[in-house]
Amino acid sequence: MGKVTGFLEYEREDRGYEPVEERIRHWREFVLPLPEADCRTQAARCMNCGVPYCQGTGSLAPGTPGCPVNNQIPDWNDLVYNGDWDEAARNLHSTNNFPEVTGRVCPAPCEASCTLNIDENPVTIKSIECAIADRAIAQGLKPERPALRTGKNVAIVGSGPAGLACAQQLARAGHTVHVYEKWAKAGGLLRYGIPDFKMEKLHVDRRVAQMQAEGVTFHYGAHVGVNVPAQKLLAEYDAVVLAGGAEKPRDLPVPGRELKGIHFAMEFLPQQNRRVSGEPAAPGEPILAGGKHVVVIGGGDTGSDCIGTSIRQGALSVTNFEIMPAPPLHENKALTWPNWPLKLRTSSSHEEGAERDFAVMTTRFSGGAGGYVERLHCVYVDDKMRPVPGSEFEIAAELVLLAMGFVHPLHEGMIKSLDLALDRRGNVSASTDDYRTSIDKVFAAGDMRRGQSLVVWAIREGRQAAHAVDEFLMGESLLPR
Ligand SMILES: Cc1cc2nc3c(=O)[nH]c(=O)nc-3n(C[C@H](O)[C@H](O)[C@H](O)COP(=O)(O)OP(=O)(O)OC[C@H]3O[C@@H](n4cnc5c(N)ncnc54)[C@H](O)[C@@H]3O)c2cc1C
Ligand code: SF4
């Protein structure tokens, strides 16, 4: 424990944002890092709790306390307080392959579970994590090449955080790793879903370069089950890990859904990320919010990203509807802590000018000339999702973005051609004991196994699956579980 009285002496201070009027004029990150001295002061607030809920309990259930990758948070808080940034970086990388990513986009269940959150002043764990990672990267990311090669080959399908973490762990264990990615670049939703203003893509590029130097081979435009037969991977590799995400979006099949101008979030967001990085557009008409009244349906992370992107594109207005009732502004700590609480969360994108409303159900879309959507017809619902009589209303909508989550992985292509067993939610069935699917030597990890989740869970699953694959190939594994 760095400073015994730190939590009594110092108030919580976290990273700030560029003002709204400046940040909406560009696509870059706008979070302002804490100066080194402030980071160390904030780390001094850590109490090195006897039971540090921040670092997780090892439970696998969603919503359980703390960090899903079990970052050793009190240890690196102490190291940062004492100015030993190198050891802090070594410690952090021992549990998390991409802490600069989680330091930017993780919702920080660690902070919700921090003992100091009991009075709403948790240690600024996420900002300290990001500072440790960014300082280490500024000194140059060095490849960690294995001392011995095992002669075993592993194919990984998908280069999102689960596939990348799995690939890095297996390459460091000495296996020959090939990653198959259907898109033109690596990163999955880190690259094509999460907008640049939340996380610039150089963070992914750097890690890909590090992994290439560690011996990982990336195959782009390689759509397994479509232009790369899944059976070919089974024939050519000693093990195959499926980390293809949960890409099937939840639809809104109400009258008028066929009108032009109604799109899934993941039709809209990747286009903008490609524009920012200068990547050629994928086939299909450009979807742009500029000069339009935009309605975003769905109140989660994906909806927030659609809001921030629409505002930066110059939307006339952005309205965000959520079918669930508004959650409480503050949670009842006595009931919720140290678990992840249900409460109203206002993202930086919401602050940029979106109107939000809750308990709103869309009943139909209507359009005009050319078959384009013009209006959204809605009704308020009660706590049992029943329409409230007389509460019907309508709103102008020239672009509608559906951000209501993802139901499961795409079944067409790879999953069907391998005839994989699915769980009752339609995800690839594999247990967290060994990550093995219904087919011999085929493993699954990340959103493809778990369903729609978070980056930090994907990293955890990639690491755990790597341990399982290593053990399967070698009879034992020194990779951490
Ligand atoms: C818009 C958006 C914003 C989000 N924001 C956040 C956030 O701020 N913080 C957070 O923690 N989480 C966020 N999430 C969730 C998070 O991004 C995912 O949980 C995480 O990326 C899942 O990782 P994954 O590796 O399992 O899958 P993905 O990231 O989905 O990667 C899967 C990869 O597999 C590839 N693939 C699929 N099938 C095949 C195939 N047959 N052949 C070859 N390649 C294939 C895909 O092209 C993709 O690159 C967000 C999600 C979305 C949609
Ligand atoms: S719960 Fe908070 S105060 Fe306690 S060890 Fe973790 S970060 Fe430090």
Coordinates of C-alpha atoms and ligand atoms in Angstrom, one line a residue:
M1 CA 0.0 0.0 0.0
G2 CA 1.6 3.2 -1.2
K3 CA 0.3 5.9 1.1
V4 CA -1.6 4.7 4.2
T5 CA -3.6 7.9 4.5
G6 CA -3.9 8.6 0.8
F7 CA -7.7 8.0 0.6
L8 CA -8.2 10.5 3.5
E9 CA -6.0 13.2 2.0
Y10 CA -6.8 13.2 -1.7
E11 CA -10.1 13.7 -3.6
R12 CA -10.9 11.7 -6.7
E13 CA -9.8 13.5 -9.8
D14 CA -10.3 11.9 -13.2
R15 CA -9.4 12.6 -16.8
G16 CA -11.3 15.4 -18.4
Y17 CA -12.7 15.8 -22.0
E18 CA -12.1 18.4 -24.6
P19 CA -15.1 20.8 -24.7
V20 CA -18.0 19.5 -26.8
E21 CA -17.8 22.3 -29.3
E22 CA -14.2 21.4 -30.1
R23 CA -14.4 17.7 -30.0
I24 CA -17.4 17.3 -32.4
R25 CA -15.3 19.0 -35.1
H26 CA -12.9 16.1 -35.4
W27 CA -12.7 12.3 -35.1
R28 CA -9.7 12.0 -32.8
E29 CA -9.8 10.9 -29.1
F30 CA -10.7 13.8 -26.8
V31 CA -10.0 12.4 -23.3
L32 CA -7.2 14.4 -21.7
P33 CA -4.7 12.2 -19.9
L34 CA -3.9 12.9 -16.2
P35 CA -0.4 14.4 -15.7
E36 CA 2.0 12.0 -14.1
A37 CA 2.0 13.7 -10.6
D38 CA -1.9 13.5 -10.6
C39 CA -1.8 9.8 -11.6
R40 CA 0.5 9.0 -8.7
T41 CA -1.7 11.0 -6.3
Q42 CA -4.8 9.1 -7.5
A43 CA -2.9 5.8 -7.1
A44 CA -2.1 6.8 -3.5
R45 CA -5.8 6.7 -2.8
C46 CA -5.9 2.9 -3.1
M47 CA -6.4 1.2 0.3
N48 CA -5.0 -2.2 -0.7
C49 CA -8.2 -3.7 0.6
G50 CA -8.1 -7.1 2.3
V51 CA -10.6 -8.3 -0.2
P52 CA -10.0 -6.2 -3.3
Y53 CA -13.3 -6.6 -5.1
C54 CA -11.8 -4.3 -7.8
Q55 CA -9.7 -7.2 -9.2
G56 CA -12.5 -9.6 -9.5
T57 CA -13.6 -12.7 -7.7
G58 CA -13.0 -15.2 -10.5
S59 CA -16.8 -15.6 -11.0
L60 CA -17.8 -15.9 -14.6
A61 CA -21.4 -14.6 -14.4
P62 CA -22.1 -11.2 -16.1
G63 CA -22.5 -8.4 -13.5
T64 CA -20.3 -10.0 -10.9
P65 CA -17.8 -7.8 -9.1
G66 CA -14.5 -6.5 -10.5
C67 CA -12.2 -6.9 -13.3
P68 CA -12.9 -9.9 -15.7
V69 CA -9.1 -10.3 -16.5
N70 CA -8.3 -10.1 -12.8
N71 CA -5.9 -7.2 -13.2
Q72 CA -3.8 -7.0 -9.9
I73 CA -5.1 -3.5 -9.3
P74 CA -3.8 -2.8 -5.7
D75 CA -0.3 -4.0 -6.7
W76 CA 0.0 -1.6 -9.7
N77 CA -1.6 1.3 -7.8
D78 CA 1.2 0.9 -5.3
L79 CA 3.9 0.7 -8.0
V80 CA 2.5 3.8 -9.7
Y81 CA 2.4 5.7 -6.4
N82 CA 6.0 4.8 -5.9
G83 CA 6.9 5.8 -9.4
D84 CA 7.9 2.3 -10.6
W85 CA 6.1 2.5 -13.9
D86 CA 8.1 -0.3 -15.6
E87 CA 7.2 -2.9 -13.0
A88 CA 3.6 -1.6 -13.1
A89 CA 3.6 -2.2 -16.9
R90 CA 5.0 -5.7 -16.4
N91 CA 2.4 -6.5 -13.8
L92 CA -0.5 -5.1 -15.9
H93 CA 0.6 -7.0 -19.1
S94 CA 0.7 -10.2 -17.1
T95 CA -3.1 -10.3 -17.0
N96 CA -4.1 -8.1 -19.9
N97 CA -2.7 -8.2 -23.4
F98 CA -4.2 -4.8 -24.5
P99 CA -4.5 -2.5 -21.4
E100 CA -4.3 0.6 -23.6
V101 CA -7.6 -0.6 -25.2
T102 CA -9.4 -1.4 -21.9
G103 CA -7.9 1.9 -20.5
R104 CA -9.9 3.6 -23.2
V105 CA -13.1 1.7 -23.8
C106 CA -13.8 -0.5 -20.8
P107 CA -16.9 0.5 -18.7
A108 CA -14.6 -0.2 -15.7
P109 CA -16.5 -2.8 -13.5
C110 CA -13.4 -2.5 -11.3
E111 CA -14.4 1.0 -10.3
A112 CA -18.0 0.0 -9.6
S113 CA -16.6 -2.7 -7.2
C114 CA -13.9 -0.5 -5.6
T115 CA -14.5 -0.1 -1.8
L116 CA -14.2 3.7 -2.2
N117 CA -17.2 3.6 -4.6
I118 CA -19.4 3.1 -1.5
D119 CA -19.4 6.9 -1.2
E120 CA -19.1 7.4 -5.0
N121 CA -15.4 8.1 -5.0
P122 CA -13.7 5.0 -6.4
V123 CA -10.0 5.0 -7.3
T124 CA -9.5 6.2 -10.9
I125 CA -8.4 2.7 -11.8
K126 CA -9.2 2.9 -15.6
S127 CA -7.2 6.1 -16.0
I128 CA -4.2 4.7 -14.1
E129 CA -4.4 1.5 -16.2
C130 CA -4.4 3.7 -19.4
A131 CA -1.4 5.8 -18.1
I132 CA 0.6 2.7 -17.3
A133 CA -0.1 1.2 -20.8
D134 CA 0.5 4.4 -22.7
R135 CA 3.8 5.1 -20.9
A136 CA 5.0 1.5 -21.7
I137 CA 4.0 1.8 -25.4
A138 CA 5.7 5.2 -25.7
Q139 CA 9.0 3.4 -24.9
G140 CA 8.3 1.0 -27.8
L141 CA 6.3 -2.2 -27.8
K142 CA 8.8 -5.0 -27.9
P143 CA 7.9 -8.5 -29.3
E144 CA 8.0 -11.3 -26.8
R145 CA 9.3 -14.2 -28.9
P146 CA 9.2 -17.7 -27.6
A147 CA 12.4 -19.4 -26.6
L148 CA 11.3 -22.7 -28.2
R149 CA 8.9 -23.6 -31.1
T150 CA 6.5 -26.5 -30.6
G151 CA 5.9 -27.3 -34.2
K152 CA 2.2 -27.1 -33.7
N153 CA -0.1 -25.0 -35.9
V154 CA -3.2 -23.2 -34.7
A155 CA -5.8 -21.3 -36.9
I156 CA -7.8 -18.6 -35.3
V157 CA -10.9 -17.3 -37.0
G158 CA -11.6 -13.7 -36.3
S159 CA -9.3 -10.9 -35.2
G160 CA -11.4 -9.1 -32.6
P161 CA -10.0 -8.8 -29.1
A162 CA -10.7 -12.4 -28.3
G163 CA -8.9 -13.7 -31.4
L164 CA -6.0 -11.3 -31.0
A165 CA -5.5 -12.1 -27.3
C166 CA -5.7 -15.9 -28.0
A167 CA -3.3 -15.5 -30.9
Q168 CA -0.7 -13.6 -28.9
Q169 CA -0.8 -16.0 -26.0
L170 CA -0.4 -19.0 -28.3
A171 CA 2.4 -17.5 -30.3
R172 CA 4.3 -16.7 -27.1
A173 CA 3.8 -20.3 -26.1
G174 CA 5.8 -21.3 -29.2
H175 CA 2.9 -22.3 -31.5
T176 CA 2.6 -21.3 -35.2
V177 CA -0.5 -19.1 -35.3
H178 CA -2.5 -18.0 -38.4
V179 CA -5.4 -15.6 -37.9
Y180 CA -8.1 -15.6 -40.6
E181 CA -10.1 -12.3 -40.9
K182 CA -12.8 -11.6 -43.4
W183 CA -12.4 -7.9 -43.3
A184 CA -9.4 -5.9 -44.8
K185 CA -7.7 -5.2 -41.4
A186 CA -7.5 -6.7 -38.0
G187 CA -9.3 -5.7 -34.8
G188 CA -12.9 -6.8 -35.2
L189 CA -15.2 -4.3 -33.4
L190 CA -12.2 -2.5 -32.0
R191 CA -11.5 -1.3 -35.6
Y192 CA -14.9 -1.3 -37.3
G193 CA -17.4 -0.8 -34.5
I194 CA -15.9 1.5 -31.9
P195 CA -15.5 5.0 -33.4
D196 CA -12.1 6.7 -33.6
F197 CA -13.2 9.4 -31.2
K198 CA -13.4 6.7 -28.5
M199 CA -10.3 4.8 -29.6
E200 CA -8.0 5.7 -32.5
K201 CA -6.9 2.7 -34.6
L202 CA -3.2 3.2 -34.2
H203 CA -3.6 1.2 -30.9
V204 CA -4.8 -1.8 -32.9
D205 CA -2.1 -1.3 -35.6
R206 CA 0.7 -1.3 -33.0
R207 CA -0.5 -4.5 -31.4
V208 CA -0.8 -6.2 -34.8
A209 CA 2.8 -5.2 -35.6
Q210 CA 3.9 -6.6 -32.3
M211 CA 2.1 -9.8 -32.9
Q212 CA 3.6 -10.1 -36.4
A213 CA 7.0 -9.7 -34.9
E214 CA 6.1 -12.5 -32.5
G215 CA 5.4 -14.7 -35.5
V216 CA 1.6 -14.4 -36.0
T217 CA 0.5 -14.5 -39.6
F218 CA -2.7 -12.6 -40.6
H219 CA -4.8 -13.5 -43.6
Y220 CA -7.2 -10.7 -44.6
G221 CA -10.2 -11.0 -46.8
A222 CA -10.3 -14.6 -45.7
H223 CA -14.0 -15.4 -44.9
V224 CA -14.0 -18.9 -43.4
G225 CA -17.1 -20.8 -44.5
V226 CA -17.4 -18.6 -47.6
N227 CA -14.1 -18.2 -49.5
V228 CA -12.0 -20.3 -47.2
P229 CA -13.6 -23.7 -46.6
A230 CA -13.9 -24.4 -42.8
Q231 CA -12.9 -28.1 -43.5
K232 CA -9.6 -26.9 -44.9
L233 CA -8.7 -25.4 -41.5
L234 CA -9.6 -28.7 -39.8
A235 CA -7.4 -30.6 -42.3
E236 CA -4.4 -28.2 -42.1
Y237 CA -4.2 -27.2 -38.4
D238 CA -3.6 -29.0 -35.1
A239 CA -6.3 -26.8 -33.4
V240 CA -8.8 -24.2 -34.6
V241 CA -10.2 -21.4 -32.4
L242 CA -13.4 -19.7 -33.5
A243 CA -13.6 -16.1 -32.4
G244 CA -15.9 -14.6 -34.9
G245 CA -18.0 -12.4 -32.6
A246 CA -21.8 -12.2 -32.3
E247 CA -22.7 -10.4 -35.5
K248 CA -26.4 -11.0 -36.0
P249 CA -28.1 -7.7 -35.1
R250 CA -31.5 -7.5 -33.3
D251 CA -34.1 -6.2 -35.9
L252 CA -37.3 -4.2 -35.4
P253 CA -39.8 -5.9 -37.7
V254 CA -42.6 -3.2 -37.6
P255 CA -44.5 -1.8 -40.6
G256 CA -42.3 0.3 -42.8
R257 CA -39.1 -1.4 -41.8
E258 CA -38.4 -1.9 -45.6
L259 CA -38.1 1.9 -46.2
K260 CA -34.8 3.3 -47.2
G261 CA -32.8 5.2 -44.6
I262 CA -33.3 2.6 -41.8
H263 CA -30.0 0.8 -41.0
F264 CA -28.4 -1.4 -38.4
A265 CA -25.7 0.4 -36.4
M266 CA -23.1 -1.9 -37.8
E267 CA -24.0 -0.9 -41.4
F268 CA -23.4 2.8 -40.4
L269 CA -20.4 2.8 -38.0
P270 CA -17.9 0.8 -40.1
Q271 CA -18.4 3.1 -43.0
Q272 CA -17.2 6.1 -40.9
N273 CA -14.3 4.2 -39.4
R274 CA -13.2 3.3 -42.9
R275 CA -13.5 6.9 -44.0
V276 CA -11.4 8.1 -41.1
S277 CA -8.6 5.5 -41.8
G278 CA -8.7 6.0 -45.6
E279 CA -9.7 2.5 -46.2
P280 CA -11.8 2.0 -49.4
A281 CA -15.5 1.9 -48.7
A282 CA -17.2 -1.5 -48.6
P283 CA -19.8 -2.1 -51.3
G284 CA -23.2 -0.4 -50.7
E285 CA -24.5 3.1 -50.6
P286 CA -23.0 5.6 -48.2
I287 CA -25.0 6.1 -45.0
L288 CA -24.6 9.7 -43.8
A289 CA -26.3 11.7 -41.0
G290 CA -25.3 15.2 -42.2
G291 CA -28.4 17.5 -42.6
K292 CA -30.8 14.9 -41.3
H293 CA -33.0 14.3 -38.3
V294 CA -31.6 11.1 -36.9
V295 CA -33.2 8.7 -34.5
V296 CA -31.1 6.1 -32.8
I297 CA -33.1 3.2 -31.3
G298 CA -31.3 1.5 -28.4
G299 CA -29.7 3.0 -25.4
G300 CA -26.5 1.1 -25.0
D301 CA -22.8 1.6 -26.1
T302 CA -23.6 1.0 -29.7
G303 CA -26.4 3.6 -29.6
S304 CA -24.0 6.1 -28.0
D305 CA -21.5 5.5 -30.8
C306 CA -24.2 6.2 -33.4
I307 CA -25.0 9.4 -31.6
G308 CA -21.4 10.7 -31.5
T309 CA -20.9 9.7 -35.1
S310 CA -24.1 11.4 -36.3
I311 CA -23.3 14.6 -34.5
R312 CA -19.8 14.7 -36.0
Q313 CA -21.3 14.1 -39.4
G314 CA -23.5 17.2 -39.0
A315 CA -27.0 15.8 -38.1
L316 CA -29.7 18.4 -37.7
S317 CA -30.9 16.6 -34.6
V318 CA -30.3 13.3 -32.9
T319 CA -32.9 11.6 -30.7
N320 CA -32.2 8.4 -28.8
F321 CA -35.1 6.1 -27.7
E322 CA -34.8 3.2 -25.3
I323 CA -37.7 0.8 -24.7
M324 CA -36.7 0.1 -21.1
P325 CA -37.8 2.6 -18.4
A326 CA -35.2 5.2 -17.3
P327 CA -33.0 3.6 -14.6
P328 CA -32.4 5.4 -11.3
L329 CA -29.8 8.2 -11.3
H330 CA -28.1 6.6 -8.3
E331 CA -27.9 3.0 -7.3
N332 CA -28.7 1.8 -3.8
K333 CA -25.2 0.8 -2.7
A334 CA -26.4 -1.3 0.1
L335 CA -28.2 -3.5 -2.4
T336 CA -25.8 -3.4 -5.3
W337 CA -22.1 -2.9 -4.3
P338 CA -19.8 -4.5 -5.2
N339 CA -21.8 -5.7 -8.2
W340 CA -22.3 -3.8 -11.4
P341 CA -25.3 -1.6 -10.7
L342 CA -28.2 -0.7 -13.0
K343 CA -28.2 3.2 -13.1
L344 CA -28.6 6.0 -15.6
R345 CA -25.3 6.3 -17.5
T346 CA -24.6 9.4 -19.6
S347 CA -21.9 8.8 -22.2
S348 CA -19.7 11.5 -23.6
S349 CA -21.8 11.2 -26.8
H350 CA -25.0 11.8 -25.0
E351 CA -23.5 15.0 -23.7
E352 CA -22.8 16.2 -27.2
G353 CA -26.4 17.0 -27.9
A354 CA -28.7 14.0 -28.2
E355 CA -32.2 14.1 -26.8
R356 CA -32.9 10.9 -24.8
D357 CA -36.3 9.3 -24.0
F358 CA -37.1 6.1 -22.2
A359 CA -40.0 3.6 -22.2
V360 CA -40.6 4.4 -25.9
M361 CA -41.8 1.7 -28.3
T362 CA -41.6 2.2 -32.1
T363 CA -44.9 1.0 -33.7
R364 CA -44.2 1.8 -37.3
F365 CA -42.1 3.8 -39.8
S366 CA -43.7 6.0 -42.5
G367 CA -42.1 7.4 -45.6
G368 CA -42.6 9.5 -48.7
A369 CA -41.3 10.1 -52.1
G370 CA -38.7 7.6 -53.3
G371 CA -39.5 5.1 -50.5
Y372 CA -37.3 6.9 -47.9
V373 CA -38.3 7.0 -44.2
E374 CA -39.7 10.3 -43.0
R375 CA -41.4 9.7 -39.6
L376 CA -41.2 7.3 -36.7
H377 CA -44.5 6.5 -34.9
C378 CA -44.1 5.6 -31.2
V379 CA -46.0 5.0 -28.0
Y380 CA -44.9 5.0 -24.4
V381 CA -45.0 1.7 -22.6
D382 CA -45.5 0.8 -18.9
D383 CA -43.2 -1.3 -16.8
K384 CA -44.8 -4.4 -18.3
M385 CA -44.1 -3.2 -21.8
R386 CA -47.8 -2.5 -22.5
P387 CA -48.6 0.5 -24.6
V388 CA -50.0 3.4 -22.5
P389 CA -53.3 4.4 -24.2
G390 CA -53.3 8.0 -25.5
S391 CA -49.5 8.3 -25.3
E392 CA -48.9 7.9 -29.1
F393 CA -46.6 10.4 -30.8
E394 CA -44.5 10.7 -33.9
I395 CA -41.2 12.3 -34.8
A396 CA -39.3 13.3 -37.9
A397 CA -36.7 10.7 -38.9
E398 CA -34.7 10.8 -42.1
L399 CA -32.1 8.4 -40.8
V400 CA -33.0 5.6 -38.3
L401 CA -30.2 3.6 -36.7
L402 CA -31.1 0.4 -35.1
A403 CA -28.8 -0.3 -32.1
M404 CA -30.7 -2.8 -30.1
G405 CA -28.0 -5.3 -29.6
F406 CA -26.9 -8.6 -31.2
V407 CA -28.7 -11.9 -30.9
H408 CA -26.0 -14.4 -31.6
P409 CA -23.2 -15.2 -34.2
L410 CA -24.1 -15.5 -37.9
H411 CA -25.0 -19.1 -38.5
E412 CA -24.7 -19.1 -42.2
G413 CA -21.3 -20.0 -43.5
M414 CA -18.7 -21.3 -41.0
I415 CA -21.0 -22.5 -38.2
K416 CA -23.4 -24.3 -40.5
S417 CA -20.7 -25.8 -42.6
L418 CA -19.0 -27.2 -39.5
D419 CA -22.4 -28.3 -38.1
L420 CA -21.4 -27.0 -34.7
A421 CA -23.7 -27.5 -31.7
L422 CA -25.2 -24.2 -30.4
D423 CA -26.4 -23.2 -27.0
R424 CA -30.0 -22.2 -26.4
R425 CA -29.3 -18.6 -27.3
G426 CA -27.7 -19.6 -30.6
N427 CA -24.1 -19.1 -29.6
V428 CA -21.4 -21.7 -30.3
S429 CA -21.6 -24.2 -27.4
A430 CA -18.4 -24.5 -25.5
S431 CA -17.8 -24.6 -21.7
T432 CA -15.5 -22.2 -19.8
D433 CA -13.7 -25.3 -18.4
D434 CA -12.0 -26.1 -21.7
Y435 CA -13.5 -23.8 -24.4
R436 CA -14.0 -27.0 -26.6
T437 CA -16.9 -27.1 -29.1
S438 CA -18.8 -30.1 -30.2
I439 CA -16.1 -30.8 -32.8
D440 CA -12.8 -32.3 -31.9
K441 CA -9.9 -29.8 -31.8
V442 CA -12.2 -26.9 -32.4
F443 CA -12.5 -24.3 -29.7
A444 CA -14.6 -21.1 -29.3
A445 CA -14.1 -17.8 -27.4
G446 CA -15.4 -14.3 -27.1
D447 CA -18.8 -13.1 -28.2
M448 CA -19.1 -16.1 -30.5
R449 CA -19.2 -18.3 -27.4
R450 CA -20.5 -15.9 -24.8
G451 CA -22.9 -13.7 -26.8
Q452 CA -22.6 -10.0 -27.1
S453 CA -20.4 -8.7 -24.3
L454 CA -17.4 -6.4 -23.6
V455 CA -13.9 -6.1 -24.9
V456 CA -12.5 -7.1 -21.5
W457 CA -14.5 -10.3 -21.5
A458 CA -13.3 -11.0 -25.0
I459 CA -9.7 -10.6 -23.9
R460 CA -10.3 -12.9 -20.9
E461 CA -11.9 -15.5 -23.1
G462 CA -9.1 -15.3 -25.7
R463 CA -6.5 -15.8 -23.0
Q464 CA -8.4 -18.7 -21.3
A465 CA -9.0 -20.4 -24.7
A466 CA -5.3 -20.1 -25.4
H467 CA -4.5 -21.9 -22.2
A468 CA -7.0 -24.7 -23.1
V469 CA -5.5 -25.0 -26.6
D470 CA -2.0 -25.1 -25.3
E471 CA -2.9 -27.8 -22.8
F472 CA -4.7 -29.8 -25.5
L473 CA -1.7 -29.6 -27.8
M474 CA 1.1 -30.2 -25.2
G475 CA -0.6 -32.1 -22.4
E476 CA 0.1 -29.2 -20.0
S477 CA 0.3 -25.4 -20.2
L478 CA 2.2 -22.7 -18.4
L479 CA -0.1 -20.0 -19.9
P480 CA -2.0 -18.3 -17.1
R481 CA -5.7 -19.2 -16.6
Ligands
LIG1 C1 -20.5 -0.4 -31.9 C2 -20.0 -1.1 -30.8 C3 -19.4 -0.5 -29.7 C4 -18.9 -1.2 -28.6 N1 -18.2 -0.4 -27.7 C5 -17.7 -1.1 -26.6 C6 -17.0 -0.4 -25.6 O1 -16.9 0.8 -25.6 N2 -16.4 -1.1 -24.6 C7 -16.5 -2.5 -24.5 O2 -16.0 -3.1 -23.6 N3 -17.2 -3.2 -25.5 C8 -17.8 -2.5 -26.5 N4 -18.5 -3.2 -27.5 C9 -18.5 -4.7 -27.4 C10 -17.1 -5.3 -27.9 O3 -16.7 -4.6 -29.0 C11 -17.3 -6.8 -28.2 O4 -17.8 -7.4 -27.0 C12 -15.9 -7.4 -28.5 O5 -15.3 -6.7 -29.6 C13 -16.1 -8.9 -28.8 O6 -14.8 -9.4 -29.3 P1 -14.7 -10.7 -30.2 O7 -13.3 -10.8 -30.5 O8 -15.4 -11.8 -29.5 O9 -15.5 -10.3 -31.5 P2 -15.5 -9.2 -32.6 O10 -14.8 -8.0 -32.0 O11 -16.8 -9.0 -33.1 O12 -14.5 -9.8 -33.7 C14 -14.9 -10.8 -34.5 C15 -14.1 -10.8 -35.8 O13 -14.3 -12.1 -36.4 C16 -14.4 -11.8 -37.8 N5 -15.1 -12.9 -38.4 C17 -16.4 -13.3 -38.1 N6 -16.7 -14.4 -38.8 C18 -15.7 -14.7 -39.6 C19 -15.4 -15.7 -40.5 N7 -16.3 -16.7 -40.8 N8 -14.2 -15.7 -41.2 C20 -13.3 -14.8 -40.9 N9 -13.5 -13.8 -40.0 C21 -14.7 -13.8 -39.3 C22 -15.1 -10.5 -37.9 O14 -14.9 -9.9 -39.1 C23 -14.5 -9.7 -36.7 O15 -13.3 -9.1 -37.2 C24 -19.0 -2.6 -28.6 C25 -19.7 -3.2 -29.6 C26 -20.2 -2.5 -30.7 C27 -21.0 -3.3 -31.7
SF4_2 S1 -11.1 -1.9 -4.0 FE1 -10.4 0.2 -4.5 S2 -9.3 0.8 -2.7 FE2 -9.6 -1.4 -2.5 S3 -7.7 -2.3 -3.4 FE3 -9.2 -2.1 -5.1 S4 -8.7 -0.1 -6.0 FE4 -7.7 -0.1 -4.0

